[in-house]
Coordinates of C-alpha atoms in Angstrom, one line a residue:
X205 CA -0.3 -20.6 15.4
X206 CA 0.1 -21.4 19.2
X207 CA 2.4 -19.7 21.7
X208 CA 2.5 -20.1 25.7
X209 CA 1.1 -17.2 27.8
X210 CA -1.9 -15.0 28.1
X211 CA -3.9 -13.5 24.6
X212 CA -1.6 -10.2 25.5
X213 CA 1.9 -11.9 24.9
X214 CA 1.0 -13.8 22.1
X215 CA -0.5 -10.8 20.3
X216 CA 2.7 -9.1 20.9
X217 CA 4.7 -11.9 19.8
X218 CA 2.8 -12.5 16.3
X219 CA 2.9 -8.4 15.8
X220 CA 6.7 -8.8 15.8
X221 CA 6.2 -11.2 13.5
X222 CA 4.7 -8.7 11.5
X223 CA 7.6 -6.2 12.2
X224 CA 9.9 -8.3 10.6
X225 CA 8.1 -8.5 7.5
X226 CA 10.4 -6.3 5.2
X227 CA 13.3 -8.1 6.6
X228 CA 12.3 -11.5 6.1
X229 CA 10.8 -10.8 2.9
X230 CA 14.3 -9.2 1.7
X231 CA 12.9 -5.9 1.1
X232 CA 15.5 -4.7 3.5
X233 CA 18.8 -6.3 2.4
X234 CA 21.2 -3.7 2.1
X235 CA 24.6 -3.8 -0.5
X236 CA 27.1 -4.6 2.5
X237 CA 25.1 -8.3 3.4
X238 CA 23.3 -6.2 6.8
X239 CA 20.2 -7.6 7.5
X240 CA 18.3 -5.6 10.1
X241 CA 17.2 -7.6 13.5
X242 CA 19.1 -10.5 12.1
X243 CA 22.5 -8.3 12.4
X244 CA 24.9 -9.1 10.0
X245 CA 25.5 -12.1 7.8
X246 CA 29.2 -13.7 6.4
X247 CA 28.3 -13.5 3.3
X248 CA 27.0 -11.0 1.2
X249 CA 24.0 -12.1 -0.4
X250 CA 24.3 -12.3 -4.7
X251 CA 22.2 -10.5 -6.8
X252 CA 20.7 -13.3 -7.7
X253 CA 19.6 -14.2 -4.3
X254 CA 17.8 -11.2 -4.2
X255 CA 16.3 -11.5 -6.7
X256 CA 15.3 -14.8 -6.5
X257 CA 14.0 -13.5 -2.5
X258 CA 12.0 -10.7 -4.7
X259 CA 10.5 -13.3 -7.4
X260 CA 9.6 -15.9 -4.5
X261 CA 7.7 -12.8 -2.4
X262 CA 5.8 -11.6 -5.5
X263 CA 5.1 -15.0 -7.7
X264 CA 4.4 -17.4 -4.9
X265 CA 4.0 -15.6 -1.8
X266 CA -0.1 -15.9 -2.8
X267 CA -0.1 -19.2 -3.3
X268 CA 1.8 -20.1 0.1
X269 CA -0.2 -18.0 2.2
X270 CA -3.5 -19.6 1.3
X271 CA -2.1 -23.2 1.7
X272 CA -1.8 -25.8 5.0
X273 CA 0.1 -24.2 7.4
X274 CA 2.5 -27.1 9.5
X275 CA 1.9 -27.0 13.4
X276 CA 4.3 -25.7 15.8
X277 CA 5.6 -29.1 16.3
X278 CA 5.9 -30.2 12.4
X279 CA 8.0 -27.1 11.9
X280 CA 10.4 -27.4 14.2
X281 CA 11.0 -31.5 12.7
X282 CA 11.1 -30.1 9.5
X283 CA 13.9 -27.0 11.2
X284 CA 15.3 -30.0 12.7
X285 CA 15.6 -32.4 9.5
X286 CA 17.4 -29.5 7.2
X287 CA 20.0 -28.7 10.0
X288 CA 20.6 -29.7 14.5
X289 CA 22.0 -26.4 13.8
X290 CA 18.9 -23.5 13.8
X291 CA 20.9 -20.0 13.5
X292 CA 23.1 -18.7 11.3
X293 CA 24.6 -20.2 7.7
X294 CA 24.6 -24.3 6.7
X295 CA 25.6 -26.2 3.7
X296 CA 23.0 -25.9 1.1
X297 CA 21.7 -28.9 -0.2
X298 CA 19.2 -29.3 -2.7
X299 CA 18.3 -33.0 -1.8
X300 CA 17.6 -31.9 1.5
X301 CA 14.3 -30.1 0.4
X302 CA 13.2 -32.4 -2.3
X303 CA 12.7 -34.9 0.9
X304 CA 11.1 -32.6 2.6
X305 CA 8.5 -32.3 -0.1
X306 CA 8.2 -35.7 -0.3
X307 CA 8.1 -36.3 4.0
X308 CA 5.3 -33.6 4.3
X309 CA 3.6 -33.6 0.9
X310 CA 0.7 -30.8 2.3
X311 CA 3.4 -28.5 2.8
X312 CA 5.5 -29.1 -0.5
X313 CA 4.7 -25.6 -1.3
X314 CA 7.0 -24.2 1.5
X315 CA 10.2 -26.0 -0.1
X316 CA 9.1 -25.2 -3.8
X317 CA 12.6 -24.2 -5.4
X318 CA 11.4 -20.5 -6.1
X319 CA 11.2 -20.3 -2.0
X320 CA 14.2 -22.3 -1.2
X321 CA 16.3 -20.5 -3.4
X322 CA 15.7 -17.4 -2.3
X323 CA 17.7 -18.2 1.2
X324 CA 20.6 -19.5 -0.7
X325 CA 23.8 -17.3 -0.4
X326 CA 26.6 -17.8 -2.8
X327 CA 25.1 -20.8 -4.3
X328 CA 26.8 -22.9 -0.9
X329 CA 25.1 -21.8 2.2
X330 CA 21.3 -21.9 3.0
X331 CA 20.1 -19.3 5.8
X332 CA 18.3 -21.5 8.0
X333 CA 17.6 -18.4 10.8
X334 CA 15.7 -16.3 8.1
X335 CA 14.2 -19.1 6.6
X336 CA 12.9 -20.0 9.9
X337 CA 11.8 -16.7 10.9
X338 CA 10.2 -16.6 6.9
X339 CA 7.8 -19.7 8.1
X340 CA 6.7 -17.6 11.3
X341 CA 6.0 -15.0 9.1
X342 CA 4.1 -17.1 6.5
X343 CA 2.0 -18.6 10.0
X344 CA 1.3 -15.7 10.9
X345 CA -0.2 -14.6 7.0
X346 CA -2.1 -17.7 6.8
X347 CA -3.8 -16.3 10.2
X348 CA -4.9 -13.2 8.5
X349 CA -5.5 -15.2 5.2
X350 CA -8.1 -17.5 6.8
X351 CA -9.7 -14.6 8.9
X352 CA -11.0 -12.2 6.1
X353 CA -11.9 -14.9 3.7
X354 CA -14.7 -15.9 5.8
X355 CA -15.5 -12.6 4.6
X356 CA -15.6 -13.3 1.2
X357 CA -18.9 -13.3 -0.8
X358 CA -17.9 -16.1 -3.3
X359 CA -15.7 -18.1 -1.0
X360 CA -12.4 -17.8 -2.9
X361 CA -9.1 -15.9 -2.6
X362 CA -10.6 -12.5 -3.7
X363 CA -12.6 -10.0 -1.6
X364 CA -14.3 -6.9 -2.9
X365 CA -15.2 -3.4 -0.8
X366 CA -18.3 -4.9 0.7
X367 CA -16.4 -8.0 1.6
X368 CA -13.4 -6.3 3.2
X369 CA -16.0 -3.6 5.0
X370 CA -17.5 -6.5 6.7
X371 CA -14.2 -7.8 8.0
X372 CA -12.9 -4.6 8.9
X373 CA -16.2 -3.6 11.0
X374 CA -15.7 -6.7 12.9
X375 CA -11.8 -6.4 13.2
X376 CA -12.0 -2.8 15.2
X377 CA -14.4 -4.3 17.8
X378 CA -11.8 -6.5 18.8
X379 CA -9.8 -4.0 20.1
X380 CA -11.0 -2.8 23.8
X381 CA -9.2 0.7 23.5
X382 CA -11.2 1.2 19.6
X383 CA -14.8 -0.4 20.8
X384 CA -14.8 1.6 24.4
X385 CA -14.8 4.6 21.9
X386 CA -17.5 4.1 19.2
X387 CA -20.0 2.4 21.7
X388 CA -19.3 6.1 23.7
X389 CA -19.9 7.7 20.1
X390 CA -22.2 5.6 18.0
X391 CA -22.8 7.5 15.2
X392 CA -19.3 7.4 14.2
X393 CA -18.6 3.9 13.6
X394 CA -19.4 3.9 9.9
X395 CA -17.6 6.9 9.6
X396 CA -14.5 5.1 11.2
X397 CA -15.0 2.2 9.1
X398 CA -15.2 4.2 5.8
X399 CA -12.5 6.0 6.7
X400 CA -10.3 2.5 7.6
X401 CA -11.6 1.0 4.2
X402 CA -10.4 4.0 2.2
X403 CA -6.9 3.6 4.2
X404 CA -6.4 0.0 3.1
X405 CA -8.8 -1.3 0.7
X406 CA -9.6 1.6 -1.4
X407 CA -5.7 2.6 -1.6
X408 CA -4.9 -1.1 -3.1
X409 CA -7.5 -1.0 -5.8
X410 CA -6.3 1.9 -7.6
X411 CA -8.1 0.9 -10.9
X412 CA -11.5 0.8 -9.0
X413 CA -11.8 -3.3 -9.9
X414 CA -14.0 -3.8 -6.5
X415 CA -12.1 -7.1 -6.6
X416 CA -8.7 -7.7 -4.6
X417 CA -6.3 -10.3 -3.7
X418 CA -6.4 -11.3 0.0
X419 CA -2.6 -12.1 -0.5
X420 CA -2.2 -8.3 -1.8
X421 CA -4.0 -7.1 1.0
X422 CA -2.4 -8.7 4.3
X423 CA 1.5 -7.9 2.8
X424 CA 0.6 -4.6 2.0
X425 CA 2.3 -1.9 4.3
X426 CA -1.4 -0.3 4.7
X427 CA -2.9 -4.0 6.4
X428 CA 0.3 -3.4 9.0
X429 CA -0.8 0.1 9.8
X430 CA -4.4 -1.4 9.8
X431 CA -3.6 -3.5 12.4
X432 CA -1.7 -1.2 14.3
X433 CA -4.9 0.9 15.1
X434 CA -4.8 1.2 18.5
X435 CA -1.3 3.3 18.3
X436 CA -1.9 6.9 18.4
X437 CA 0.3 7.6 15.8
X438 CA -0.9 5.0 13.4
X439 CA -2.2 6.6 9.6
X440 CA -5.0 4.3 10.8
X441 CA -6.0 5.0 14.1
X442 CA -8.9 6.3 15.6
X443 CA -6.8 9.8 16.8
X444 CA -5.7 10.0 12.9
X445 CA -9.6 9.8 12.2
X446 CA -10.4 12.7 14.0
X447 CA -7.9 14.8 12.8
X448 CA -8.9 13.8 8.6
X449 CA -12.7 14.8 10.0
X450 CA -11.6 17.8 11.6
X451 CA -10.3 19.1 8.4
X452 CA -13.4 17.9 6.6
X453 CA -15.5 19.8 8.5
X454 CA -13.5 23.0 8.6
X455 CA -14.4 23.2 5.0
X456 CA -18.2 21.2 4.6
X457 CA -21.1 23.0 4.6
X458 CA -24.2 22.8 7.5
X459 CA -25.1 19.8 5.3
X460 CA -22.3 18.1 5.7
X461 CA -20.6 18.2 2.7
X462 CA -17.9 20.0 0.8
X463 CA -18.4 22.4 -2.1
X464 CA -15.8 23.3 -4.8
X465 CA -15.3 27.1 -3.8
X466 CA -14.4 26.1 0.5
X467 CA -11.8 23.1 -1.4
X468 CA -9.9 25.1 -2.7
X469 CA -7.6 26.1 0.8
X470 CA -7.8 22.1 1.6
X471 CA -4.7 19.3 2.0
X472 CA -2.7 22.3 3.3
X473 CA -2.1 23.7 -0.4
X474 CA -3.8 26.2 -2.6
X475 CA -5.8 24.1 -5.5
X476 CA -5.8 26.6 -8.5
X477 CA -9.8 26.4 -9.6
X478 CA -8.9 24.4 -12.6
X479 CA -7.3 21.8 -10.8
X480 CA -10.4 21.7 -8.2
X481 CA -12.7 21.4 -11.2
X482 CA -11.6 18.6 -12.4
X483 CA -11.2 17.1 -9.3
X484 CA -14.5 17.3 -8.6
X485 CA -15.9 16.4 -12.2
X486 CA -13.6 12.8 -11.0
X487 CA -14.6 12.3 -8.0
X488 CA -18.5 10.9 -6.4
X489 CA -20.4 13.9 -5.6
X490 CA -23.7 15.0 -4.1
X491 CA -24.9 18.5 -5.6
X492 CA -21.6 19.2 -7.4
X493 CA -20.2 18.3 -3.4
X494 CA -18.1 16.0 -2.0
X495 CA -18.9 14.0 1.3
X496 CA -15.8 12.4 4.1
X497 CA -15.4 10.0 1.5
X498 CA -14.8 11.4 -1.4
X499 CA -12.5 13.7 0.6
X500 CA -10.6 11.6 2.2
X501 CA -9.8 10.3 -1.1
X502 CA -8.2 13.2 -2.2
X503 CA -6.7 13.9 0.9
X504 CA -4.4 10.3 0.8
X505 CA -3.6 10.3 -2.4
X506 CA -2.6 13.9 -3.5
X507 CA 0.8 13.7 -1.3
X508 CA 1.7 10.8 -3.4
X509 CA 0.2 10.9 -7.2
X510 CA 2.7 8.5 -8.3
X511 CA 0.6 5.2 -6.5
X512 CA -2.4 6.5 -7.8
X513 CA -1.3 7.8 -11.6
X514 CA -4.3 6.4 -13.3
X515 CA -6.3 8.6 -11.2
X516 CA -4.0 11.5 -11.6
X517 CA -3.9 10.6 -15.5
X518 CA -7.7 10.7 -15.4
X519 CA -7.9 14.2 -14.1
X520 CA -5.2 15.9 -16.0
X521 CA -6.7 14.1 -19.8
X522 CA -9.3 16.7 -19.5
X523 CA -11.0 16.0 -23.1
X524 CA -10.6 12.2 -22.4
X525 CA -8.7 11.1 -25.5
X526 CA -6.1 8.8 -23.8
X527 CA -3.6 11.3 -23.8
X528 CA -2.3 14.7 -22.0
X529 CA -1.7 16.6 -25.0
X530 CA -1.4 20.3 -25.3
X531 CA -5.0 21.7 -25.3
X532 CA -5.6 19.7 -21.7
X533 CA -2.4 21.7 -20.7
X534 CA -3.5 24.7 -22.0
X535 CA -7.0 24.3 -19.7
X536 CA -4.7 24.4 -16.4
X537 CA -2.2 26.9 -17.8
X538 CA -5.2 29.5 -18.7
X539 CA -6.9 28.6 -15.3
X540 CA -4.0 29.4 -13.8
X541 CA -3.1 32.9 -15.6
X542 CA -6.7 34.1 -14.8
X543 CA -6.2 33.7 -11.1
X544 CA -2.6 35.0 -11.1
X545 CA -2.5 37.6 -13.8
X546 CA 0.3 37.8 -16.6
X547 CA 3.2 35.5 -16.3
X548 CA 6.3 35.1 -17.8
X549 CA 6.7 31.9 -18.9
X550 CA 4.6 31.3 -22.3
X551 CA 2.7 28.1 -22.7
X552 CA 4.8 26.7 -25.6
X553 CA 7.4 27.0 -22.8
X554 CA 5.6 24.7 -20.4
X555 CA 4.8 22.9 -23.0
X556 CA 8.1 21.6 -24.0
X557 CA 9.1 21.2 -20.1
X558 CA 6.4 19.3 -19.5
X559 CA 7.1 17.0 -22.6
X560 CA 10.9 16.7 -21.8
X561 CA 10.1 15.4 -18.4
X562 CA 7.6 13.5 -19.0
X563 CA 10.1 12.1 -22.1
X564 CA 7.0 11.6 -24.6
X565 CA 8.0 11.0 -28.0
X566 CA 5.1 12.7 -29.5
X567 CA 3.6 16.3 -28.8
X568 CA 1.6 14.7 -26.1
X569 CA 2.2 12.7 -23.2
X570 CA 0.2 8.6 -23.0
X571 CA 0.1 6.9 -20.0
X572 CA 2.5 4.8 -20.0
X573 CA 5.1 7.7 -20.2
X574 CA 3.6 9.7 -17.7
X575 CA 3.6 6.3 -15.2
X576 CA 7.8 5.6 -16.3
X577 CA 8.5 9.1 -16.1
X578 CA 9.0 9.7 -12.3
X579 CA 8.1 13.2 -12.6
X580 CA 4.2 12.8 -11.5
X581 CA 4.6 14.4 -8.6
X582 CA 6.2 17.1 -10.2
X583 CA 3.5 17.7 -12.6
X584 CA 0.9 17.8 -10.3
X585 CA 2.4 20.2 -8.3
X586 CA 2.9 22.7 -10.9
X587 CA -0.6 22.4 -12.1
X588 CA -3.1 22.0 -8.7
X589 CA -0.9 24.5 -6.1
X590 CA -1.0 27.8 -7.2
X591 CA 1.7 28.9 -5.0
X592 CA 3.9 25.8 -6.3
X593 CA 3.3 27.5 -10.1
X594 CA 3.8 31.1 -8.9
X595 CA 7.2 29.2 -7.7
X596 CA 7.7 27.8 -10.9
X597 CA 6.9 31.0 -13.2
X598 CA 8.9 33.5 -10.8
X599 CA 5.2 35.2 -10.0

């Protein structure tokens, strides 16, 4: 993709691009037809518009991204064959597209009727100044697309944790601000790296497959903050970094490492023993301790259980049958009374809370109801923070 001006200005300008993302992709749409940087459109768009914007981002947005992308000038033909007119609302017109496919055959994929569709308002009127923003945006993926599969060990559309490590230790010596700082501190480029890969990568592949989509990657909200690196305030900047290892080494030990008993005041919350037991029994450890990795891995994820529930699910199904039944309760619950002393709410009592929220239909909660159930978080909190189940027991 080619814009006029220095490598600054058209950094900026394809980072806006990325800014608009949400927007373009629909994710913003609100009820009342407002579109945010686009302002507000005539119409309001149907339901099925939106939904036919959602099924076009998540069925074919991989199969886009990866294809021929038209040069600057070929887009702005094809702009100018759908309408002279390049903002706002025009007649919708089916025909016009299937030309269009026809006319540039190596990008057919860009008017496939899943796409097209999805800019349609009311059946009449096609949105040619989103759709045109949509094909910057889709440019602007290819870019990304293109640059971390030359990263891929077999050459296809999937990368795994080695493959994205290699991009990503190339991608922060790009930035002047990022590389002035790790050639002045050495030693801490791997730890940087790690700590970007478990950020990005190791946040999308929550059922440890070592094998991801590039497409799932680049529109991920993680990949923008990846990219963002160089803003202090970025999850994935170097500043963010340093604070995550200054709270790792608070709590390791003069080898480096963390052991279960200095844990337990970590994340800014209280882990009951039980809870850090079987957080540790998950996680990679070395001596029954965990290293940067393994703690930022708790650290991102415990704030929000519900992206990671199979995780979660793992460390809560204590006896590993596939299910959170009551005597995997009853590990935490007794845990939990032996640090706290006598409570007053009795197990059965629990028990049947935890049930009704997690709306199993057996004494015993699968998977699949504790994913539906929206009350993860919930649960979690109740059974790692001890001062959340004091809370919840009136200790």
């Amino acid at each position: 993709m080619s814009f006029d001006g220095n490598d600054d200005v058209q950094e900026a300008v394809i980072a806006e691009i990325r800014n608009f993302k949400d927007d373009i992709l629909g994710n913003n749409i609100k009820g009342d037809g407002a579109i945010p940087h686009f302002g507000k459109i005539n119409i309001k768009m149907s339901e099925n518009a939106k939904n036919a914007l959602a099924a076009a981002t998540r069925n074919h947005l991989s199969e886009v991204i990866k294809n021929k992308m038209p040069s600057d000038e070929q887009t702005k033909e094809i702009l100018d064959y759908i309408s002279d007119v390049q903002t706002g609302l025009i007649k919708y017109r089916r025909k016009t597209f299937t030309e269009l496919a026809e006319k540039y055959k190596a990008f057919s994929h860009l008017f496939d009727n899943q796409i097209i569709r999805a800019f349609v308002i009311s059946r009449k009127y096609f949105d040619i100044e989103k759709f045109k923003n949509f094909l910057a945006y889709i440019k602007v993926l290819n870019l990304d697309f293109m640059n971390i599969l030359e990263y891929s060990s077999n050459g296809n559309e999937f990368v795994s944790q080695d493959d994205f490590l290699g991009y990503i230790n190339e991608r922060i010596m790009f930035s002047s601000q990022i590389k002035q700082i790790i050639e002045e501190n050495p030693d801490e480029k791997d730890l940087y790296s790690n700590y970007l890969l478990e950020m990005t990568y190791l946040s999308l592949d929550k059922f440890s497959r070592n094998r991801l989509l590039i497409s799932e990657i680049i529109t991920a909200p993680c990949f923008q903050q990846f990219l963002e690196m160089d803003r202090p305030q970025s999850p994935c900047s170097f500043n963010s970094y340093r604070n995550q290892m200054q709270n790792f080494n608070k709590l390791s030990d003069d080898q480096g490492l963390i052991p279960l008993a200095n844990f337990k005041y970590a994340c800014d919350r209280t882990f009951s023993n039980a809870f850090c037991t079987r957080l540790f029994e998950y996680s990679v450890t070395y001596d029954g301790c965990l290293d940067f990795s393994g703690y930022l891995h708790i650290s991102t994820t415990i704030e929000r259980p519900e992206e990671f529930s199979q995780m979660y699910f793992r460390i809560l199904d204590v006896d590993g049958d596939g299910i959170f039944g009551p005597s995997d309760l009853l590990y935490f619950y007794e845990g939990m009374c032996d640090e706290i002393g006598k409570i007053s709410v009795s197990f059965d009592t629990l028990l049947q809370e935890v049930l009704d929220n997690m709306s199993a239909h057996q004494v015993g909660v699968t998977y699949q109801e504790f994913e539906s159930s929206g009350n993860i978080s919930w649960l979690i909190d109740i059974l790692s923070n001890i001062e959340e189940f004091k809370v919840y027991v009136g200790a």
